[in-house]
PDB file of C-alpha atoms and ligand atoms in Angstrom:
ATOM      1  CA  MET A 205      -0.456  40.381 -88.972  1.00 90.00           C
ATOM      2  CA  ILE A 206      -1.492  42.848 -91.629  1.00 89.00           C
ATOM      3  CA  ASP A 207       0.076  42.950 -95.063  1.00 88.00           C
ATOM      4  CA  LEU A 208       1.819  46.325 -95.599  1.00 90.00           C
ATOM      5  CA  ASN A 209       1.668  45.753 -99.376  1.00 90.00           C
ATOM      6  CA  ALA A 210      -2.047  46.478 -99.142  1.00 91.00           C
ATOM      7  CA  LEU A 211      -1.134  50.090 -98.332  1.00 94.00           C
ATOM      8  CA  ARG A 212       0.251  50.691-101.805  1.00 92.00           C
ATOM      9  CA  ALA A 213      -3.191  50.730-103.398  1.00 93.00           C
ATOM     10  CA  LYS A 214      -4.836  53.938-102.191  1.00 96.00           C
ATOM     11  CA  PRO A 215      -8.621  53.522-102.010  1.00 97.00           C
ATOM     12  CA  THR A 216     -11.534  55.735-103.028  1.00 98.00           C
ATOM     13  CA  LEU A 217     -14.271  55.539-100.408  1.00 98.00           C
ATOM     14  CA  SER A 218     -17.698  56.974-101.087  1.00 97.00           C
ATOM     15  CA  GLY A 219     -20.334  58.043 -98.587  1.00 97.00           C
ATOM     16  CA  GLY A 220     -23.489  60.110 -98.970  1.00 96.00           C
ATOM     17  CA  ARG A 221     -21.862  63.530 -98.431  1.00 97.00           C
ATOM     18  CA  VAL A 222     -18.166  62.939 -98.783  1.00 98.00           C
ATOM     19  CA  ARG A 223     -15.875  60.950-101.027  1.00 98.00           C
ATOM     20  CA  LEU A 224     -12.353  60.072 -99.876  1.00 98.00           C
ATOM     21  CA  VAL A 225      -9.925  60.038-102.774  1.00 98.00           C
ATOM     22  CA  PRO A 226      -6.151  59.536-102.987  1.00 98.00           C
ATOM     23  CA  LEU A 227      -4.346  62.759-102.146  1.00 98.00           C
ATOM     24  CA  THR A 228      -2.443  63.983-105.232  1.00 98.00           C
ATOM     25  CA  GLU A 229      -0.688  67.053-106.589  1.00 98.00           C
ATOM     26  CA  GLU A 230      -4.021  68.434-107.812  1.00 97.00           C
ATOM     27  CA  HIS A 231      -4.975  69.083-104.146  1.00 98.00           C
ATOM     28  CA  THR A 232      -1.907  71.283-103.491  1.00 98.00           C
ATOM     29  CA  ASP A 233      -3.589  74.706-103.642  1.00 97.00           C
ATOM     30  CA  ALA A 234      -6.478  73.738-101.353  1.00 97.00           C
ATOM     31  CA  PHE A 235      -4.223  71.847 -98.957  1.00 97.00           C
ATOM     32  CA  TYR A 236      -1.745  74.762 -98.818  1.00 97.00           C
ATOM     33  CA  ALA A 237      -4.597  77.210 -98.073  1.00 96.00           C
ATOM     34  CA  SER A 238      -5.619  75.027 -95.108  1.00 96.00           C
ATOM     35  CA  THR A 239      -2.117  75.251 -93.630  1.00 96.00           C
ATOM     36  CA  LEU A 240      -2.609  79.021 -93.394  1.00 96.00           C
ATOM     37  CA  ASP A 241      -5.933  78.798 -91.505  1.00 96.00           C
ATOM     38  CA  GLU A 242      -5.227  80.015 -87.960  1.00 95.00           C
ATOM     39  CA  GLU A 243      -8.108  78.133 -86.301  1.00 96.00           C
ATOM     40  CA  VAL A 244      -7.315  74.834 -88.004  1.00 96.00           C
ATOM     41  CA  ARG A 245      -3.653  75.337 -86.942  1.00 96.00           C
ATOM     42  CA  ARG A 246      -4.735  75.914 -83.338  1.00 97.00           C
ATOM     43  CA  LEU A 247      -7.092  72.922 -83.223  1.00 97.00           C
ATOM     44  CA  THR A 248      -4.453  70.618 -84.664  1.00 97.00           C
ATOM     45  CA  GLY A 249      -1.643  72.278 -82.657  1.00 96.00           C
ATOM     46  CA  THR A 250       0.428  72.701 -85.820  1.00 96.00           C
ATOM     47  CA  HIS A 251       3.516  74.850 -85.141  1.00 96.00           C
ATOM     48  CA  HIS A 252       5.294  74.083 -88.413  1.00 93.00           C
ATOM     49  CA  MET A 253       4.339  76.274 -91.369  1.00 94.00           C
ATOM     50  CA  PRO A 254       5.221  74.412 -94.590  1.00 96.00           C
ATOM     51  CA  SER A 255       6.116  76.261 -97.792  1.00 98.00           C
ATOM     52  CA  TYR A 256       3.980  75.874-100.918  1.00 98.00           C
ATOM     53  CA  LEU A 257       6.698  73.739-102.464  1.00 98.00           C
ATOM     54  CA  GLN A 258       6.801  71.437 -99.434  1.00 98.00           C
ATOM     55  CA  VAL A 259       3.011  70.956 -99.622  1.00 98.00           C
ATOM     56  CA  GLN A 260       3.231  70.279-103.350  1.00 98.00           C
ATOM     57  CA  GLU A 261       5.961  67.706-102.843  1.00 98.00           C
ATOM     58  CA  TRP A 262       3.943  66.090-100.053  1.00 98.00           C
ATOM     59  CA  CYS A 263       0.748  65.825-102.152  1.00 98.00           C
ATOM     60  CA  ALA A 264       2.624  64.626-105.233  1.00 98.00           C
ATOM     61  CA  THR A 265       4.313  61.761-103.382  1.00 97.00           C
ATOM     62  CA  ARG A 266       1.368  60.416-101.345  1.00 97.00           C
ATOM     63  CA  ALA A 267       0.235  57.939-103.983  1.00 93.00           C
ATOM     64  CA  GLU A 268       3.602  56.171-103.803  1.00 92.00           C
ATOM     65  CA  SER A 269       3.969  56.197-100.000  1.00 94.00           C
ATOM     66  CA  PRO A 270       4.503  52.563 -99.013  1.00 92.00           C
ATOM     67  CA  ASP A 271       3.591  52.748 -95.339  1.00 94.00           C
ATOM     68  CA  ARG A 272       0.649  55.129 -94.908  1.00 97.00           C
ATOM     69  CA  VAL A 273      -2.686  56.116 -96.474  1.00 98.00           C
ATOM     70  CA  ASP A 274      -3.373  59.803 -97.162  1.00 98.00           C
ATOM     71  CA  LEU A 275      -6.737  60.725 -98.616  1.00 98.00           C
ATOM     72  CA  ALA A 276      -8.399  63.984 -99.612  1.00 98.00           C
ATOM     73  CA  ILE A 277     -11.917  64.541 -98.249  1.00 98.00           C
ATOM     74  CA  THR A 278     -14.067  65.840-101.062  1.00 98.00           C
ATOM     75  CA  GLU A 279     -17.607  67.082-100.854  1.00 97.00           C
ATOM     76  CA  GLN A 280     -20.413  65.203-102.591  1.00 95.00           C
ATOM     77  CA  PRO A 281     -21.682  66.321-105.037  1.00 94.00           C
ATOM     78  CA  GLY A 282     -19.208  68.687-106.617  1.00 94.00           C
ATOM     79  CA  GLY A 283     -15.890  67.262-105.501  1.00 95.00           C
ATOM     80  CA  ARG A 284     -14.650  70.337-103.629  1.00 96.00           C
ATOM     81  CA  PHE A 285     -11.665  69.635-101.383  1.00 97.00           C
ATOM     82  CA  VAL A 286     -12.800  70.061 -97.750  1.00 98.00           C
ATOM     83  CA  GLY A 287      -9.960  68.417 -95.869  1.00 98.00           C
ATOM     84  CA  GLU A 288      -7.654  65.440 -95.595  1.00 98.00           C
ATOM     85  CA  LEU A 289      -6.994  62.464 -93.360  1.00 98.00           C
ATOM     86  CA  SER A 290      -4.352  59.811 -92.847  1.00 98.00           C
ATOM     87  CA  LEU A 291      -3.773  56.349 -91.474  1.00 98.00           C
ATOM     88  CA  GLN A 292      -0.125  56.233 -90.425  1.00 98.00           C
ATOM     89  CA  ASP A 293       2.355  54.666 -87.973  1.00 98.00           C
ATOM     90  CA  PHE A 294       1.263  51.167 -88.996  1.00 97.00           C
ATOM     91  CA  ASP A 295       2.359  48.387 -86.663  1.00 97.00           C
ATOM     92  CA  PRO A 296       1.681  45.289 -88.754  1.00 96.00           C
ATOM     93  CA  ASP A 297       2.519  42.728 -86.046  1.00 96.00           C
ATOM     94  CA  ASN A 298       0.087  44.265 -83.601  1.00 97.00           C
ATOM     95  CA  GLU A 299      -2.418  45.235 -86.292  1.00 97.00           C
ATOM     96  CA  SER A 300      -2.658  48.847 -85.219  1.00 98.00           C
ATOM     97  CA  ALA A 301      -2.315  52.287 -86.837  1.00 98.00           C
ATOM     98  CA  GLY A 302      -2.648  55.954 -85.985  1.00 98.00           C
ATOM     99  CA  TYR A 303      -5.323  58.258 -87.417  1.00 98.00           C
ATOM    100  CA  ARG A 304      -5.546  61.990 -88.018  1.00 98.00           C
ATOM    101  CA  ILE A 305      -8.062  64.198 -89.790  1.00 98.00           C
ATOM    102  CA  ALA A 306      -8.378  67.913 -90.494  1.00 98.00           C
ATOM    103  CA  LEU A 307     -11.135  69.655 -92.383  1.00 98.00           C
ATOM    104  CA  SER A 308      -9.448  72.517 -94.240  1.00 96.00           C
ATOM    105  CA  ALA A 309     -11.489  75.459 -92.916  1.00 95.00           C
ATOM    106  CA  ILE A 310     -13.862  76.100 -90.039  1.00 95.00           C
ATOM    107  CA  GLU A 311     -16.711  76.804 -92.517  1.00 95.00           C
ATOM    108  CA  PHE A 312     -16.692  73.095 -93.344  1.00 97.00           C
ATOM    109  CA  THR A 313     -16.993  71.943 -89.739  1.00 97.00           C
ATOM    110  CA  GLY A 314     -20.180  71.079 -87.843  1.00 96.00           C
ATOM    111  CA  GLN A 315     -21.997  69.633 -90.861  1.00 96.00           C
ATOM    112  CA  GLY A 316     -21.323  65.956 -90.275  1.00 97.00           C
ATOM    113  CA  LEU A 317     -18.544  65.714 -92.879  1.00 98.00           C
ATOM    114  CA  GLY A 318     -15.801  64.764 -90.398  1.00 98.00           C
ATOM    115  CA  ARG A 319     -17.939  62.095 -88.790  1.00 98.00           C
ATOM    116  CA  GLU A 320     -18.824  60.522 -92.123  1.00 98.00           C
ATOM    117  CA  ALA A 321     -15.180  60.634 -93.298  1.00 98.00           C
ATOM    118  CA  THR A 322     -14.058  58.999 -90.042  1.00 98.00           C
ATOM    119  CA  ARG A 323     -16.617  56.225 -90.349  1.00 98.00           C
ATOM    120  CA  LEU A 324     -15.578  55.556 -93.963  1.00 98.00           C
ATOM    121  CA  ILE A 325     -11.875  55.271 -93.146  1.00 98.00           C
ATOM    122  CA  LEU A 326     -12.557  53.097 -90.060  1.00 98.00           C
ATOM    123  CA  GLU A 327     -14.688  50.767 -92.197  1.00 98.00           C
ATOM    124  CA  TYR A 328     -11.712  50.494 -94.539  1.00 98.00           C
ATOM    125  CA  ALA A 329      -9.166  50.119 -91.725  1.00 98.00           C
ATOM    126  CA  PHE A 330     -11.032  47.266 -90.013  1.00 97.00           C
ATOM    127  CA  GLY A 331     -12.828  45.732 -92.964  1.00 96.00           C
ATOM    128  CA  GLU A 332     -10.210  45.902 -95.730  1.00 96.00           C
ATOM    129  CA  LEU A 333      -6.812  46.354 -94.067  1.00 96.00           C
ATOM    130  CA  GLY A 334      -7.591  43.989 -91.183  1.00 96.00           C
ATOM    131  CA  LEU A 335      -6.538  46.337 -88.404  1.00 97.00           C
ATOM    132  CA  HIS A 336      -7.532  45.594 -84.833  1.00 97.00           C
ATOM    133  CA  ARG A 337      -6.778  48.956 -83.241  1.00 98.00           C
ATOM    134  CA  VAL A 338      -6.774  52.576 -84.458  1.00 98.00           C
ATOM    135  CA  TRP A 339      -5.504  55.332 -82.136  1.00 98.00           C
ATOM    136  CA  LEU A 340      -5.182  59.082 -82.201  1.00 98.00           C
ATOM    137  CA  HIS A 341      -4.125  62.130 -80.217  1.00 98.00           C
ATOM    138  CA  VAL A 342      -6.495  65.052 -79.705  1.00 98.00           C
ATOM    139  CA  HIS A 343      -6.017  68.244 -77.715  1.00 98.00           C
ATOM    140  CA  ALA A 344      -8.203  68.219 -74.649  1.00 98.00           C
ATOM    141  CA  PHE A 345      -9.782  71.611 -75.619  1.00 98.00           C
ATOM    142  CA  ASN A 346     -10.959  70.282 -78.999  1.00 98.00           C
ATOM    143  CA  MET A 347     -14.442  69.283 -77.843  1.00 98.00           C
ATOM    144  CA  ARG A 348     -15.916  68.992 -81.326  1.00 98.00           C
ATOM    145  CA  ALA A 349     -13.258  66.506 -82.393  1.00 98.00           C
ATOM    146  CA  ILE A 350     -13.634  64.511 -79.167  1.00 98.00           C
ATOM    147  CA  ALA A 351     -17.439  64.353 -79.669  1.00 98.00           C
ATOM    148  CA  VAL A 352     -16.985  62.994 -83.188  1.00 98.00           C
ATOM    149  CA  TYR A 353     -14.418  60.421 -82.177  1.00 98.00           C
ATOM    150  CA  ARG A 354     -16.639  59.213 -79.305  1.00 98.00           C
ATOM    151  CA  ALA A 355     -19.647  58.983 -81.665  1.00 97.00           C
ATOM    152  CA  CYS A 356     -17.572  56.773 -83.990  1.00 97.00           C
ATOM    153  CA  GLY A 357     -16.636  54.447 -81.105  1.00 97.00           C
ATOM    154  CA  PHE A 358     -13.286  55.782 -79.820  1.00 98.00           C
ATOM    155  CA  SER A 359     -12.631  55.819 -76.063  1.00 98.00           C
ATOM    156  CA  VAL A 360     -10.184  57.886 -74.042  1.00 98.00           C
ATOM    157  CA  GLU A 361      -7.247  55.752 -72.909  1.00 98.00           C
ATOM    158  CA  GLY A 362      -4.979  58.373 -71.389  1.00 98.00           C
ATOM    159  CA  ARG A 363      -4.018  61.974 -70.893  1.00 98.00           C
ATOM    160  CA  MET A 364      -0.715  63.549 -71.919  1.00 98.00           C
ATOM    161  CA  ARG A 365      -0.246  66.520 -69.631  1.00 98.00           C
ATOM    162  CA  ASP A 366       1.097  69.804 -71.025  1.00 98.00           C
ATOM    163  CA  SER A 367       1.882  68.228 -74.375  1.00 98.00           C
ATOM    164  CA  LEU A 368       0.995  71.351 -76.342  1.00 98.00           C
ATOM    165  CA  PHE A 369       2.511  74.835 -75.810  1.00 98.00           C
ATOM    166  CA  TRP A 370       0.357  77.275 -77.766  1.00 97.00           C
ATOM    167  CA  ASP A 371       0.271  81.071 -77.512  1.00 93.00           C
ATOM    168  CA  GLY A 372       2.005  81.045 -74.142  1.00 97.00           C
ATOM    169  CA  ARG A 373      -0.256  78.398 -72.546  1.00 97.00           C
ATOM    170  CA  ARG A 374       0.182  74.685 -72.019  1.00 98.00           C
ATOM    171  CA  HIS A 375      -2.604  72.213 -72.886  1.00 98.00           C
ATOM    172  CA  ASP A 376      -3.139  68.516 -72.280  1.00 98.00           C
ATOM    173  CA  SER A 377      -3.960  66.052 -75.036  1.00 98.00           C
ATOM    174  CA  LEU A 378      -5.851  62.791 -74.936  1.00 98.00           C
ATOM    175  CA  LEU A 379      -4.920  59.398 -76.309  1.00 98.00           C
ATOM    176  CA  MET A 380      -8.053  57.850 -77.829  1.00 98.00           C
ATOM    177  CA  ALA A 381      -8.415  54.492 -79.549  1.00 98.00           C
ATOM    178  CA  ILE A 382     -11.022  52.245 -81.105  1.00 98.00           C
ATOM    179  CA  LEU A 383     -10.868  48.467 -81.408  1.00 98.00           C
ATOM    180  CA  GLU A 384     -12.463  46.465 -84.180  1.00 97.00           C
ATOM    181  CA  HIS A 385     -15.411  45.355 -82.005  1.00 95.00           C
ATOM    182  CA  ASP A 386     -15.978  48.915 -80.701  1.00 96.00           C
ATOM    183  CA  PHE A 387     -16.522  50.003 -84.303  1.00 94.00           C
ATOM    184  CA  ALA A 388     -18.877  47.178 -85.020  1.00 91.00           C
ATOM    185  CA  LYS A 389     -20.845  48.118 -81.887  1.00 91.00           C
ATOM    186  CA  ALA A 390     -20.865  51.881 -82.683  1.00 90.00           C
ATOM    187  CA  SER A 391     -22.047  51.169 -86.252  1.00 86.00           C
ATOM    188  CA  ARG A 392     -25.071  49.108 -85.220  1.00 80.00           C
TER     189      ARG A 392
HETATM  190  C1  COA B  91     -12.689  67.453 -85.839  1.00 79.40           C
HETATM  191  C2  COA B  91     -13.450  67.396 -87.115  1.00 79.40           C
HETATM  192  C3  COA B  91     -12.864  66.362 -88.050  1.00 79.40           C
HETATM  193  C4  COA B  91     -14.918  67.004 -86.821  1.00 79.40           C
HETATM  194  O1  COA B  91     -15.639  66.967 -88.039  1.00 79.40           O
HETATM  195  P1  COA B  91     -16.990  67.869 -88.188  1.00 79.40           P
HETATM  196  O2  COA B  91     -17.487  67.575 -89.564  1.00 79.40           O
HETATM  197  O3  COA B  91     -16.694  69.259 -87.868  1.00 79.40           O
HETATM  198  O4  COA B  91     -17.900  67.274 -87.077  1.00 79.40           O
HETATM  199  P2  COA B  91     -19.400  66.803 -87.210  1.00 79.40           P
HETATM  200  O5  COA B  91     -20.184  67.903 -87.836  1.00 79.40           O
HETATM  201  O6  COA B  91     -19.403  65.474 -87.897  1.00 79.40           O
HETATM  202  O7  COA B  91     -19.844  66.580 -85.694  1.00 79.40           O
HETATM  203  C5  COA B  91     -19.634  67.570 -84.723  1.00 79.40           C
HETATM  204  C6  COA B  91     -20.186  67.074 -83.413  1.00 79.40           C
HETATM  205  O8  COA B  91     -19.473  67.738 -82.368  1.00 79.40           O
HETATM  206  C7  COA B  91     -20.402  68.310 -81.497  1.00 79.40           C
HETATM  207  N1  COA B  91     -19.767  69.484 -80.930  1.00 79.40           N
HETATM  208  C8  COA B  91     -19.419  70.624 -81.593  1.00 79.40           C
HETATM  209  N2  COA B  91     -18.847  71.487 -80.709  1.00 79.40           N
HETATM  210  C9  COA B  91     -18.839  70.873 -79.498  1.00 79.40           C
HETATM  211  C10 COA B  91     -18.427  71.249 -78.206  1.00 79.40           C
HETATM  212  N3  COA B  91     -17.833  72.419 -77.987  1.00 79.40           N
HETATM  213  N4  COA B  91     -18.598  70.378 -77.185  1.00 79.40           N
HETATM  214  C11 COA B  91     -19.169  69.128 -77.403  1.00 79.40           C
HETATM  215  N5  COA B  91     -19.599  68.754 -78.614  1.00 79.40           N
HETATM  216  C12 COA B  91     -19.429  69.585 -79.639  1.00 79.40           C
HETATM  217  C13 COA B  91     -21.598  68.623 -82.348  1.00 79.40           C
HETATM  218  O9  COA B  91     -22.755  68.763 -81.530  1.00 79.40           O
HETATM  219  C14 COA B  91     -21.631  67.416 -83.250  1.00 79.40           C
HETATM  220  O10 COA B  91     -22.245  66.320 -82.619  1.00 79.40           O
HETATM  221  P3  COA B  91     -23.783  65.922 -82.945  1.00 79.40           P
HETATM  222  O11 COA B  91     -23.848  65.714 -84.421  1.00 79.40           O
HETATM  223  O12 COA B  91     -24.005  64.678 -82.169  1.00 79.40           O
HETATM  224  O13 COA B  91     -24.595  67.062 -82.489  1.00 79.40           O
HETATM  225  C15 COA B  91     -13.472  68.797 -87.833  1.00 79.40           C
HETATM  226  O14 COA B  91     -14.217  69.716 -87.053  1.00 79.40           O
HETATM  227  C16 COA B  91     -12.071  69.369 -88.091  1.00 79.40           C
HETATM  228  O15 COA B  91     -11.342  68.847 -88.911  1.00 79.40           O
HETATM  229  N6  COA B  91     -11.760  70.458 -87.395  1.00 79.40           N
HETATM  230  C17 COA B  91     -10.490  71.186 -87.637  1.00 79.40           C
HETATM  231  C18 COA B  91      -9.232  70.404 -87.349  1.00 79.40           C
HETATM  232  C19 COA B  91      -9.369  69.470 -86.179  1.00 79.40           C
HETATM  233  O16 COA B  91      -9.858  69.823 -85.124  1.00 79.40           O
HETATM  234  N7  COA B  91      -8.885  68.244 -86.402  1.00 79.40           N
HETATM  235  C20 COA B  91      -8.880  67.215 -85.373  1.00 79.40           C
HETATM  236  C21 COA B  91      -7.570  67.192 -84.691  1.00 79.40           C
HETATM  237  S1  COA B  91      -7.474  65.858 -83.513  1.00 79.40           S
END
């Protein structure tokens, strides 16, 4: 069983090219800009368009959230905001949680930043929080995301047919998950 109190302390996790830092109000402008990016919206299947004030409120309250971890992905060196990620839907009895990540613009993709950020948060999830399982949903057309998740040790566990209706077409999504020992194996 994992201790949900551990989620109150939001970590800073440093890698070679990215640093994950607690998401705060100072990230509002960059986060809001990412919600307007059409390609990021398509890849994440985000229908809802939040207002600036909603994004500000979201960023400002993340540090106090008792049951999830929301971190900004910042570039190293320089500290520019390049995206954000979350561990959410914690199930303490079964030691599992959901994961999501979005770089904030397509110009930041394809440079290894998402892979490094995913490895850092998985290291934290398994090593510090004591999770056994981390799962996610990804649209079946999002081949770049699927490649990164596979490289980090995730496997496909199932397919949700027609789960996304986007621009008049329906798309499947995949359930992927990684267990503690998969991560250890993928990190060797
Ligand atoms: C998904 C995401 C986090 C991946 O991070 P990233 O930094 O762009 O990815 P990386 O540069 O670390 O790795 C990309 C990998 O995908 C591979 N790839 C890219 N396009 C591909 C395609 N069409 N088919 C197969 N593999 C592909 C690349 O070859 C690379 O693998 P390699 O390093 O072994 O060659 C990031 O692209 C992102 O946030 N995109 C926008 C939002 C999004 O899609 N979020 C995920 C929702 S589930």
